[in-house]
Each structure stands twice: as structure tokens, then as C-alpha cells.
GROMACS .gro file of C-alpha atoms in nm:
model
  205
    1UNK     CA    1  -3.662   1.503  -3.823
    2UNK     CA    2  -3.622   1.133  -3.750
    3UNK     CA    3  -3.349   0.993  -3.479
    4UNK     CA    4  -3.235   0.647  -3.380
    5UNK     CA    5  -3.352   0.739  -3.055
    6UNK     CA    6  -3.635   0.470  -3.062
    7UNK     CA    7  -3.448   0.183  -3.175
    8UNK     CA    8  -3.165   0.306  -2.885
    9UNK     CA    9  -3.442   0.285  -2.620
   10UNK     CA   10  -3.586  -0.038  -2.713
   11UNK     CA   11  -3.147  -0.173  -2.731
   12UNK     CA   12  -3.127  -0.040  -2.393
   13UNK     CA   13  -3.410  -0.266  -2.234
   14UNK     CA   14  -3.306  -0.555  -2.417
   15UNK     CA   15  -3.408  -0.613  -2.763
   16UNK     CA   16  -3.101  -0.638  -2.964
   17UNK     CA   17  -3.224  -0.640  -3.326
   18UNK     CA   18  -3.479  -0.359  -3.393
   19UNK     CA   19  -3.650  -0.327  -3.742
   20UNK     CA   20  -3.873  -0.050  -3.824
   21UNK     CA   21  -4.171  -0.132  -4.057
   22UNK     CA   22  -4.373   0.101  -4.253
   23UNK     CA   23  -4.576   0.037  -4.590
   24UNK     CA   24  -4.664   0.238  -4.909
   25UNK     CA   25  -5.008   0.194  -5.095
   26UNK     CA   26  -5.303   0.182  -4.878
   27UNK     CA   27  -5.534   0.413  -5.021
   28UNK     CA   28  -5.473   0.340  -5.374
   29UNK     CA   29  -5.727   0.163  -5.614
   30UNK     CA   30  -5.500  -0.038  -5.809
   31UNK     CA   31  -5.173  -0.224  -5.738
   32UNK     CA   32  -5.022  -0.367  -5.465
   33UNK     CA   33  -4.938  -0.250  -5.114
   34UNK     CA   34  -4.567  -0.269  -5.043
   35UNK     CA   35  -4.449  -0.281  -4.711
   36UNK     CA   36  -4.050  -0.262  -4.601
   37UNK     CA   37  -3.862  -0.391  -4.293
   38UNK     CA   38  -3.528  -0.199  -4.223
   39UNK     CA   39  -3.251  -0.276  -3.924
   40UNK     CA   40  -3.002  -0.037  -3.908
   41UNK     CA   41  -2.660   0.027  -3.728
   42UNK     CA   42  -2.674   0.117  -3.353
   43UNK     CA   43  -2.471   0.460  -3.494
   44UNK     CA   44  -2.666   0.536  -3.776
   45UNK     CA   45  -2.746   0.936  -3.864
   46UNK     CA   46  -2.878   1.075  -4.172
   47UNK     CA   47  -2.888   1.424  -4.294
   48UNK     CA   48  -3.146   1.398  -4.577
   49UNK     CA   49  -3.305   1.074  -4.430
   50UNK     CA   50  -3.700   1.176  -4.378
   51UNK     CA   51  -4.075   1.041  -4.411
   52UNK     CA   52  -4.074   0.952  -4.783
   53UNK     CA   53  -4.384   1.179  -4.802
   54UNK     CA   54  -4.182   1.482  -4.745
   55UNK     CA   55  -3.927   1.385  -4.982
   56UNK     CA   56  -3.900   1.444  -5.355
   57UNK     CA   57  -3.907   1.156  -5.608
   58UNK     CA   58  -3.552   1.237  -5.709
   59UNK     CA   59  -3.453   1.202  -5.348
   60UNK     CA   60  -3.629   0.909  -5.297
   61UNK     CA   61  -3.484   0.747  -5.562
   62UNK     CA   62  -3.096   0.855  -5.433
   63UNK     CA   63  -3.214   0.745  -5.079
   64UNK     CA   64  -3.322   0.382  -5.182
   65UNK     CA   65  -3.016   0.321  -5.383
   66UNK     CA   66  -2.860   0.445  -5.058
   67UNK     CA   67  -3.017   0.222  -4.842
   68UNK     CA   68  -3.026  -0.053  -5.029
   69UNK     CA   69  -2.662  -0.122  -5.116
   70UNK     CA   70  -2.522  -0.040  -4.759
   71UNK     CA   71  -2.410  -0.349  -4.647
   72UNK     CA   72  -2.468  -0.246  -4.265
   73UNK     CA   73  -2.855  -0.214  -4.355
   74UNK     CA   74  -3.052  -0.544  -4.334
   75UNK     CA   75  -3.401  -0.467  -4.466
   76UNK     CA   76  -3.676  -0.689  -4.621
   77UNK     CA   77  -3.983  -0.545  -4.858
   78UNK     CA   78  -4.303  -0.793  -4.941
   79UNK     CA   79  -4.601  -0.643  -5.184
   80UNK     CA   80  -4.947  -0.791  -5.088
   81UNK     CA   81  -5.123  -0.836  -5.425
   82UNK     CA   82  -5.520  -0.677  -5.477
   83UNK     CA   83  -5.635  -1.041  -5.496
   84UNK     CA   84  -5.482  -1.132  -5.131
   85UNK     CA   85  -5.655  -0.780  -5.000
   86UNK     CA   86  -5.954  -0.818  -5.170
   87UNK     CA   87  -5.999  -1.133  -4.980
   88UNK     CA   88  -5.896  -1.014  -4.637
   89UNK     CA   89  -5.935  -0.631  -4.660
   90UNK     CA   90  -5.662  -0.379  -4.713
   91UNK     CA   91  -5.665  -0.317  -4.315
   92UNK     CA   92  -5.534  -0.689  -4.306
   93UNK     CA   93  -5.374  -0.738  -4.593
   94UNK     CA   94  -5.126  -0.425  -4.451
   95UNK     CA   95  -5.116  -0.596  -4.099
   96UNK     CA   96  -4.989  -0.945  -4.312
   97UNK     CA   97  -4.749  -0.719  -4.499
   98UNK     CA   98  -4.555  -0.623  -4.164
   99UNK     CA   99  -4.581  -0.988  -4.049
  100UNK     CA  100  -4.403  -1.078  -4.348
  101UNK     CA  101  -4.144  -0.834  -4.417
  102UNK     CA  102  -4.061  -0.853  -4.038
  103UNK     CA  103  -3.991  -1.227  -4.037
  104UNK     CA  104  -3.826  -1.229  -4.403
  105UNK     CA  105  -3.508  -1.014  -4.208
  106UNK     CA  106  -3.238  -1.241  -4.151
  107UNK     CA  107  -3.196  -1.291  -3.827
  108UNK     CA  108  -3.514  -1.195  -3.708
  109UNK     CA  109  -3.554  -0.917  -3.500
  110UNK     CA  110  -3.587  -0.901  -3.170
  111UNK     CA  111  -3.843  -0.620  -3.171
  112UNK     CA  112  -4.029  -0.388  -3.413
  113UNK     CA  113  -4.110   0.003  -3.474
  114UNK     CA  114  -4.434   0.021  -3.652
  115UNK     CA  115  -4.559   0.343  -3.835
  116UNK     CA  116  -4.932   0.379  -3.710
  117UNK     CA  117  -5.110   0.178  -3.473
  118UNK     CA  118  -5.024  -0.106  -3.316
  119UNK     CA  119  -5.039  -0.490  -3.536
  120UNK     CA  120  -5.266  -0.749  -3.402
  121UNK     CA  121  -5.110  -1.105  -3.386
  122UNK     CA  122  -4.770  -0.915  -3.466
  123UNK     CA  123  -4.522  -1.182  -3.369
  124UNK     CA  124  -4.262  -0.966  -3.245
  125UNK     CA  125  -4.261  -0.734  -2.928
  126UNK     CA  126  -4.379  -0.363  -3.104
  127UNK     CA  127  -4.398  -0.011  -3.013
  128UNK     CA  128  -4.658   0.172  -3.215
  129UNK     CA  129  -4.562   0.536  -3.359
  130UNK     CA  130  -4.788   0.751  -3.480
  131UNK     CA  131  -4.617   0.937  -3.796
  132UNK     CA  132  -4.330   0.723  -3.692
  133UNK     CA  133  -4.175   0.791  -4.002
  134UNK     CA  134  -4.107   1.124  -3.927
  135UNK     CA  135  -3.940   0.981  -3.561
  136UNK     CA  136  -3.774   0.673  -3.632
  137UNK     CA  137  -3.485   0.647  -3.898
  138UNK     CA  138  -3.544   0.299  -3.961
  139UNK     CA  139  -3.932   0.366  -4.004
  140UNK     CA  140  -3.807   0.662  -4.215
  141UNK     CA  141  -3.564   0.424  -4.426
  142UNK     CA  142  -3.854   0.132  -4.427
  143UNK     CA  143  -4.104   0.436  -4.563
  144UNK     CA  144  -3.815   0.514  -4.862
  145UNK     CA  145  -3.801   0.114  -4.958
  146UNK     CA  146  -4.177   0.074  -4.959
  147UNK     CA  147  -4.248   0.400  -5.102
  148UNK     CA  148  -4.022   0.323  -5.434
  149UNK     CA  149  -4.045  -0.038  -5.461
  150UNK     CA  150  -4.443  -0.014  -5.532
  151UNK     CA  151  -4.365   0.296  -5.748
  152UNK     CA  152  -4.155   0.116  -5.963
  153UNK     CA  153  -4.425  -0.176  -5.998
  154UNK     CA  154  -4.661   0.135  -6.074
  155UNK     CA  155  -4.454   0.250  -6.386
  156UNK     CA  156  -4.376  -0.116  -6.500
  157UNK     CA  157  -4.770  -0.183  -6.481
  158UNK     CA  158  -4.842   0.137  -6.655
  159UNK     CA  159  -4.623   0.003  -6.953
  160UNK     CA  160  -4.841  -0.333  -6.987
  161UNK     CA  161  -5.198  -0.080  -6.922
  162UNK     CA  162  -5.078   0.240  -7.035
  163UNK     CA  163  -5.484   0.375  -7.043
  164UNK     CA  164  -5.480   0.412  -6.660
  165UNK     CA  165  -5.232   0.662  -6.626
  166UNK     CA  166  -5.038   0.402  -6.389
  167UNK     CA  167  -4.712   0.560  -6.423
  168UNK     CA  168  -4.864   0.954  -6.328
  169UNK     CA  169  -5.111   0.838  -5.975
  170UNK     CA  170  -4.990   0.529  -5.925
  171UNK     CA  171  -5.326   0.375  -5.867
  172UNK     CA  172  -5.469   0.640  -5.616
  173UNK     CA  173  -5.828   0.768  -5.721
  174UNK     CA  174  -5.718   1.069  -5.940
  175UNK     CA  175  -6.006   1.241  -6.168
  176UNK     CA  176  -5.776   1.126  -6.433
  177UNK     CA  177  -5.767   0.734  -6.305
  178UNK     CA  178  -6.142   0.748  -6.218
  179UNK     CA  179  -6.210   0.901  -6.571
  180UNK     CA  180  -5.965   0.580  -6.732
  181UNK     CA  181  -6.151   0.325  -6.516
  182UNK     CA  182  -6.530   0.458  -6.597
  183UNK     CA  183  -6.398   0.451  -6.997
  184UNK     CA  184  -6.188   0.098  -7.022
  185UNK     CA  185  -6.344  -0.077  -6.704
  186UNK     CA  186  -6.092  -0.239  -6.464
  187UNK     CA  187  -5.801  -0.408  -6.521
  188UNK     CA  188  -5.673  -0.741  -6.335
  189UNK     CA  189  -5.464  -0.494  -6.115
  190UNK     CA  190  -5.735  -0.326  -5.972
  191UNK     CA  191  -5.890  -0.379  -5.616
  192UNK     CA  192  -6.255  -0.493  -5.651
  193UNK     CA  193  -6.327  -0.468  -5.293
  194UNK     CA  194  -6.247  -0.071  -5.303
  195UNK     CA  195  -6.570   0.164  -5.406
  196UNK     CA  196  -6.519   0.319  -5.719
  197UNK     CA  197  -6.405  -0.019  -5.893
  198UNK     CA  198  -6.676  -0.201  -5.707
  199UNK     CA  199  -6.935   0.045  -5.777
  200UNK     CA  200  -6.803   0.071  -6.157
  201UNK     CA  201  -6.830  -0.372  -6.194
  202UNK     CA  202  -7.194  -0.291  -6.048
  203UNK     CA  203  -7.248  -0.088  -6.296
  204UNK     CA  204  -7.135  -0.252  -6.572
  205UNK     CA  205  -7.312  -0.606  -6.445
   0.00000   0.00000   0.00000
């Protein structure tokens, strides 16, 4: 289970404000990806508070409304649309995210907990952590914002192309999304640098 231990550690040798970053929507073939910035209180604890991966939709859902109306939390969540990674690759395009969402928090932070590897030209000091989501609270709470934010942009796409399935896989390469993509093509959500939707416009050239 997650702790504030991190964010205490990086307090104690001087950074004041800590955010932890995480994002939601790398792998998938449509949509954005969504990444969140969350500060939270020296004191914090959660019971329930958890990688979003290991958490139920229901609980997700409970967790962001949580989050997101506690007027201790300061958090900040950007989507990177499939045009801006299709330009600069999804590896970038998630390294912009965190740049963003870090520097939208009001006041900046000081430093930054990152899920994953470390951010190049990050412009914050930042401590890596590998499944830092299932270590850091504010990772953990960042995971929650990210994770249901580009959900929610999932179902409300699904209603303008309900063929894809948008609202079931939320863009990740399903047989059932592969099977709507090879039948209606792709749609202006989709990322045309990614394989199958490449591979498919190839295809269909």
C-alpha cells in the first residue's frame, strides 16, 4: 500500500511543495493520454487510497470525487491529444504531459514524484519510482485523477463514434476495437503513428 513517506523524505531535505505525477493512456490506440499532478497535506493517510489499476471503477469513481473536492488537495490534470503524440511520439508526448500538469499547480512545486522512469528536461527536481503508484499517495491520488479523467473523455467520445466500442476498451487494442477499426477505418481520435491504425491507413491507401 502507498504512504506519504516519499513526499516526507523529499520535505525533510528541503523541498517544501511535493506533487506526485502519474498518467493514464499510454498504450491505447485511440484518445488522449491524461496525465495528473497531485500535492497533498504533509498528514495525509488513506485507507482505500491505491494504484488506480488495482482499484475498481466504482472506487475510482468515489476516490476522484474524493480527491477532487478536498480543498487541502491541489492537483492539476492536462490530456495530450493523438495529433500532439503523433507528432512527437507517445514516449514524449507523456514526458510533455508531466511538464505540464506539474507547472499548471498553483504554486509550483518545489519537487516531483514521478511514476516510472525518470523525465528528461523535467523542470523540477524528481525522484523516479518504479510502480510509484503503489508507494506514493500522491502518485496513487495523481494515478485516480488521470485514470478517470481520460475515462470519462472515453465514454463521451464513444457517444459521438459509438462503432468503436469507446465506452467498453477505452481505446486499447481489444479484438473488439481492432475488429471496429478494420470494418469503419479510423476515426479523427485515433493515433496514426501506432501500428494497427497505421498498418490499417496502409492498407486502405
Amino acid at each position: 500500500m502507498p504512504t506519504i513517506d516519499h513526499e516526507n523524505a523529499l520535505r525533510a531535505a528541503g523541498f517544501r511543495i511535493v506533487a506526485g505525477i502519474d498518467e493514464a493512456g499510454r498504450g491505447p490506440l485511440a484518445g488522449p493520454v491524461c496525465v495528473a499532478a497531485v500535492v497533498l497535506p504533509d498528514d495525509f493517510t488513506h485507507a482505500v487510497l491505491n494504484d488506480s489499476k488495482q482499484l475498481s471503477e466504482v472506487k475510482r469513481e468515489r476516490l476522484y470525487e474524493e480527491i477532487t473536492s478536498d480543498a487541502r488537495i491541489r492537483w492539476h490534470c492536462v490530456s495530450i491529444e493523438p495529433e500532439e503524440i503523433d507528432r512527437i511520439n507517445i514516449l514524449q508526448a507523456t514526458w510533455e504531459g508531466m511538464r505540464r500538469a506539474a507547472l499548471g499547480l498553483l504554486p509550483v512545486p518545489d519537487a516531483a514524484l514521478i511514476d516510472g522512469k525518470p523525465v528528461k528536461r523535467f523542470p523540477l527536481h524528481q525522484v523516479a519510482l518504479v510502480k510509484g503508484d503503489s508507494l506514493s499517495y500522491s502518485i496513487a491520488a495523481a494515478s485516480i485523477i488521470a485514470k478517470v479523467t481520460r475515462d470519462r473523455l472515453m465514454v463521451a467520445m464513444a457517444r459521438l463514434h459509438p462503432e468503436y466500442g469507446f465506452e467498453i476498451h477505452k481505446g486499447y487494442p481489444t479484438p473488439a476495437h481492432l475488429a471496429a477499426l478494420k470494418q469503419h477505418g479510423p476515426c479523427p481520435h485515433h493515433r496514426r503513428s501506432f501500428r494497427p491504425v497505421a498498418q490499417l491507413e496502409l492498407d486502405l491507401a
